[in-house]
Amino acid sequence: MQISTATLDVLRNFADINDSILITPGDRLVSFHNSGTVLANAKIEDSFSDKFGIYDLRSFLALTSLIENPSLDTSNSDSHVVISGNGSKFKFFVADESMITVPPKPELELPTVDVEFKLEEETLKRVLRAAAVFILDTVQVYSEDGGLYFGVSDPKQKNSDSFSVRISDYDGPEIKLIVSISKLTLMSGTYKVGISHSTGQIMLQFTNLDRDLRYWTAPESDSYVNEVEQAA
């Protein structure tokens, strides 16, 4: 099986969520953070024929990058896989499924979508650059003056420097969601963001508008929607 560049790009992104992954038969990849707070699911161009686990995904990708037009042989996937191309190859021993954090389900469905907005790729980049300038590790989605904003400030300081972008009009309940940047390991593109909060548990869903790719994450514990506080 030839491994496409697009599939390798997804694997590189998923390595930022979890450096281990369980490959299953078919054309979807799933990554689940060890903390259980981030889940990602993507449809890929290729289709795997066998199940196998990769414990050190970064090493696997680094070795794969040494081979031009890599092809994957999973005929011995109970013990190892082989990547080859243009006279080069490497053998990579697989990991037992018990060594990999696997989600209960490969994807989630929000019980409700109480707030929804479009997050442009350039907006995300600008806010993340501002976070780097301020040396902060979280971003925020919050309501103010009839609008919904995506921005960055220090949630621990009342008079913190800040940067924000108005992303939509808003007439719902007061909302302030604080999200760790380490959980925003999104591939490039514009996203439709759905927020579920009316059940008492706050959850965000990011749906890429250019490809079949979704992420789910929970905000930090001091996030709130009116009196609906995120459970610790």
Short mmCIF file of C-alpha atoms in Angstrom, two decimals:
data_model
loop_
_atom_site.label_atom_id
_atom_site.label_comp_id
_atom_site.label_asym_id
_atom_site.label_seq_id
_atom_site.Cartn_x
_atom_site.Cartn_y
_atom_site.Cartn_z
CA MET A 1 0.00 0.00 0.00
CA GLN A 2 1.36 3.40 -1.01
CA ILE A 3 1.19 6.01 1.75
CA SER A 4 0.14 9.40 0.42
CA THR A 5 1.59 12.71 1.55
CA ALA A 6 -1.87 13.74 2.76
CA THR A 7 -2.09 10.70 5.04
CA LEU A 8 1.38 11.41 6.44
CA ASP A 9 0.30 15.01 7.11
CA VAL A 10 -2.64 13.77 9.18
CA LEU A 11 -0.37 11.40 11.11
CA ARG A 12 2.06 14.26 11.85
CA ASN A 13 -0.80 16.35 13.19
CA PHE A 14 -2.16 13.47 15.28
CA ALA A 15 1.31 12.92 16.77
CA ASP A 16 0.82 16.30 18.47
CA ILE A 17 -2.24 14.86 20.22
CA ASN A 18 -0.74 11.50 21.15
CA ASP A 19 2.59 10.00 20.11
CA SER A 20 0.93 6.58 19.98
CA ILE A 21 -1.82 5.51 17.61
CA LEU A 22 -3.83 2.42 16.79
CA ILE A 23 -4.25 1.95 13.04
CA THR A 24 -7.45 0.08 12.15
CA PRO A 25 -8.66 -1.31 8.82
CA GLY A 26 -10.29 1.32 6.64
CA ASP A 27 -9.82 4.92 5.60
CA ARG A 28 -10.10 6.72 8.96
CA LEU A 29 -7.52 7.68 11.56
CA VAL A 30 -8.33 8.42 15.20
CA SER A 31 -6.17 10.04 17.87
CA PHE A 32 -7.01 10.30 21.57
CA HIS A 33 -5.04 12.31 24.11
CA ASN A 34 -3.77 10.35 27.12
CA SER A 35 -5.73 12.72 29.39
CA GLY A 36 -8.96 11.89 27.57
CA THR A 37 -9.59 15.59 26.81
CA VAL A 38 -8.90 15.66 23.06
CA LEU A 39 -10.25 13.39 20.32
CA ALA A 40 -9.62 13.70 16.58
CA ASN A 41 -11.07 11.75 13.66
CA ALA A 42 -10.04 12.13 10.01
CA LYS A 43 -10.89 10.44 6.74
CA ILE A 44 -7.75 9.82 4.68
CA GLU A 45 -6.94 9.14 1.03
CA ASP A 46 -5.53 5.68 1.77
CA SER A 47 -7.16 2.57 3.23
CA PHE A 48 -5.37 0.31 5.69
CA SER A 49 -5.98 -3.41 5.45
CA ASP A 50 -4.81 -4.48 8.92
CA LYS A 51 -4.85 -3.36 12.53
CA PHE A 52 -1.54 -2.46 14.19
CA GLY A 53 -0.29 -0.16 16.90
CA ILE A 54 2.48 2.42 16.69
CA TYR A 55 3.88 3.36 20.09
CA ASP A 56 6.37 6.01 18.89
CA LEU A 57 4.62 7.74 16.01
CA ARG A 58 7.22 10.50 15.70
CA SER A 59 10.00 7.97 15.16
CA PHE A 60 7.86 6.11 12.62
CA LEU A 61 7.26 9.34 10.70
CA ALA A 62 10.92 10.37 10.89
CA LEU A 63 11.99 7.05 9.38
CA THR A 64 9.27 7.23 6.74
CA SER A 65 10.56 10.67 5.69
CA LEU A 66 13.85 9.01 4.68
CA ILE A 67 12.09 6.98 1.99
CA GLU A 68 10.83 8.43 -1.26
CA ASN A 69 7.32 7.32 -2.26
CA PRO A 70 6.94 5.06 0.80
CA SER A 71 4.95 1.86 0.56
CA LEU A 72 3.58 0.00 3.59
CA ASP A 73 3.62 -3.80 3.94
CA THR A 74 1.39 -5.05 6.77
CA SER A 75 1.49 -8.76 5.91
CA ASN A 76 3.19 -9.43 9.28
CA SER A 77 1.31 -6.77 11.24
CA ASP A 78 0.99 -9.08 14.25
CA SER A 79 4.71 -8.40 14.88
CA HIS A 80 5.98 -5.68 12.53
CA VAL A 81 5.36 -3.59 9.42
CA VAL A 82 7.77 -2.71 6.63
CA ILE A 83 8.09 0.63 4.86
CA SER A 84 9.98 0.55 1.56
CA GLY A 85 10.65 2.60 -1.54
CA ASN A 86 13.33 3.16 -4.18
CA GLY A 87 15.66 0.51 -2.79
CA SER A 88 15.36 1.55 0.88
CA LYS A 89 13.27 -0.01 3.62
CA PHE A 90 12.88 -0.24 7.35
CA LYS A 91 11.19 -2.69 9.68
CA PHE A 92 9.12 -1.23 12.51
CA PHE A 93 7.87 -3.45 15.32
CA VAL A 94 4.27 -2.81 16.29
CA ALA A 95 2.89 -2.12 19.76
CA ASP A 96 0.24 -4.11 21.56
CA GLU A 97 -3.14 -2.39 21.65
CA SER A 98 -3.02 -2.38 25.47
CA MET A 99 -0.09 0.06 25.33
CA ILE A 100 -2.09 2.71 23.41
CA THR A 101 -4.79 5.05 24.72
CA VAL A 102 -7.86 4.27 22.62
CA PRO A 103 -11.15 6.21 22.88
CA PRO A 104 -14.37 4.42 23.89
CA LYS A 105 -15.82 5.57 20.55
CA PRO A 106 -13.96 6.78 17.42
CA GLU A 107 -16.05 9.96 17.25
CA LEU A 108 -18.48 11.98 19.33
CA GLU A 109 -21.82 13.60 18.67
CA LEU A 110 -22.54 16.67 20.74
CA PRO A 111 -25.78 16.19 22.72
CA THR A 112 -26.73 19.76 21.77
CA VAL A 113 -25.19 22.55 19.70
CA ASP A 114 -25.99 25.62 21.76
CA VAL A 115 -23.50 28.03 20.16
CA GLU A 116 -22.00 27.84 16.67
CA PHE A 117 -19.59 30.07 14.77
CA LYS A 118 -17.03 30.00 11.97
CA LEU A 119 -13.37 30.23 12.96
CA GLU A 120 -11.35 31.48 10.01
CA GLU A 121 -7.84 30.09 9.61
CA GLU A 122 -6.31 33.57 9.65
CA THR A 123 -8.16 34.46 12.86
CA LEU A 124 -6.77 31.39 14.62
CA LYS A 125 -3.24 32.20 13.42
CA ARG A 126 -3.47 35.82 14.61
CA VAL A 127 -4.73 34.88 18.06
CA LEU A 128 -2.07 32.19 18.48
CA ARG A 129 0.61 34.71 17.47
CA ALA A 130 -0.74 37.11 20.10
CA ALA A 131 -0.60 34.34 22.70
CA ALA A 132 3.05 33.78 21.82
CA VAL A 133 3.78 37.50 22.27
CA PHE A 134 2.07 37.51 25.68
CA ILE A 135 3.68 34.14 26.57
CA LEU A 136 0.28 32.63 27.41
CA ASP A 137 -0.84 29.04 27.01
CA THR A 138 -4.61 29.50 26.69
CA VAL A 139 -7.10 31.19 24.36
CA GLN A 140 -10.65 32.28 25.11
CA VAL A 141 -14.08 32.32 23.53
CA TYR A 142 -16.25 34.89 25.30
CA SER A 143 -19.31 37.10 24.90
CA GLU A 144 -19.28 40.87 25.27
CA ASP A 145 -21.41 43.80 24.07
CA GLY A 146 -23.63 41.72 21.80
CA GLY A 147 -20.75 39.86 20.16
CA LEU A 148 -18.80 36.64 20.43
CA TYR A 149 -15.01 37.00 20.56
CA PHE A 150 -12.02 34.73 20.11
CA GLY A 151 -8.93 36.05 21.80
CA VAL A 152 -6.22 35.82 24.39
CA SER A 153 -5.56 37.36 27.80
CA ASP A 154 -4.27 36.10 31.13
CA PRO A 155 -7.34 34.61 32.87
CA LYS A 156 -5.56 34.92 36.24
CA GLN A 157 -5.12 38.69 35.97
CA LYS A 158 -8.02 41.13 35.82
CA ASN A 159 -5.97 43.86 34.09
CA SER A 160 -4.12 41.62 31.64
CA ASP A 161 -3.02 42.76 28.19
CA SER A 162 -5.34 41.24 25.62
CA PHE A 163 -5.99 40.65 21.93
CA SER A 164 -9.30 39.54 20.45
CA VAL A 165 -11.25 39.20 17.20
CA ARG A 166 -15.04 39.57 16.98
CA ILE A 167 -16.24 36.42 15.25
CA SER A 168 -20.03 36.86 15.27
CA ASP A 169 -23.01 38.67 16.74
CA TYR A 170 -24.32 37.00 19.87
CA ASP A 171 -27.45 37.30 22.00
CA GLY A 172 -27.18 34.16 24.12
CA PRO A 173 -26.18 33.61 27.76
CA GLU A 174 -22.90 35.02 29.05
CA ILE A 175 -20.08 32.71 28.00
CA LYS A 176 -16.38 32.45 28.73
CA LEU A 177 -14.49 29.36 27.61
CA ILE A 178 -10.79 29.01 28.32
CA VAL A 179 -9.02 26.48 26.10
CA SER A 180 -5.46 25.27 26.45
CA ILE A 181 -3.43 25.93 23.31
CA SER A 182 -1.97 22.45 23.68
CA LYS A 183 -5.48 21.16 22.88
CA LEU A 184 -5.77 23.25 19.69
CA THR A 185 -3.61 21.03 17.52
CA LEU A 186 -5.70 21.78 14.45
CA MET A 187 -4.67 21.16 10.86
CA SER A 188 -4.80 24.22 8.62
CA GLY A 189 -8.17 25.41 7.40
CA THR A 190 -11.35 27.17 8.44
CA TYR A 191 -13.51 25.48 11.07
CA LYS A 192 -17.13 25.41 12.11
CA VAL A 193 -17.06 25.41 15.90
CA GLY A 194 -19.94 23.99 17.89
CA ILE A 195 -20.29 24.43 21.64
CA SER A 196 -22.50 22.22 23.75
CA HIS A 197 -23.33 23.38 27.27
CA SER A 198 -27.03 22.97 28.08
CA THR A 199 -26.52 19.47 29.57
CA GLY A 200 -24.14 20.92 32.18
CA GLN A 201 -20.98 19.55 30.54
CA ILE A 202 -19.18 21.96 28.21
CA MET A 203 -17.66 20.53 25.03
CA LEU A 204 -16.27 22.07 21.83
CA GLN A 205 -16.32 20.48 18.39
CA PHE A 206 -14.14 21.76 15.54
CA THR A 207 -15.22 20.66 12.05
CA ASN A 208 -12.84 21.43 9.21
CA LEU A 209 -14.76 22.94 6.29
CA ASP A 210 -12.24 21.79 3.67
CA ARG A 211 -11.89 18.09 4.56
CA ASP A 212 -13.52 15.29 6.56
CA LEU A 213 -11.78 16.10 9.83
CA ARG A 214 -13.12 16.82 13.32
CA TYR A 215 -11.70 17.50 16.76
CA TRP A 216 -13.42 17.50 20.14
CA THR A 217 -12.03 19.04 23.30
CA ALA A 218 -13.12 20.18 26.75
CA PRO A 219 -12.31 23.68 28.03
CA GLU A 220 -10.49 24.41 31.28
CA SER A 221 -12.33 23.99 34.58
CA ASP A 222 -12.82 27.74 35.16
CA SER A 223 -14.86 28.09 31.96
CA TYR A 224 -18.55 28.90 32.26
CA VAL A 225 -21.79 29.59 30.43
CA ASN A 226 -23.98 31.68 32.75
CA GLU A 227 -24.12 29.49 35.84
CA VAL A 228 -23.10 26.33 33.94
CA GLU A 229 -19.57 25.70 35.14
CA GLN A 230 -17.26 23.13 33.64
CA ALA A 231 -16.92 20.12 35.92
CA ALA A 232 -13.38 19.62 37.22
#
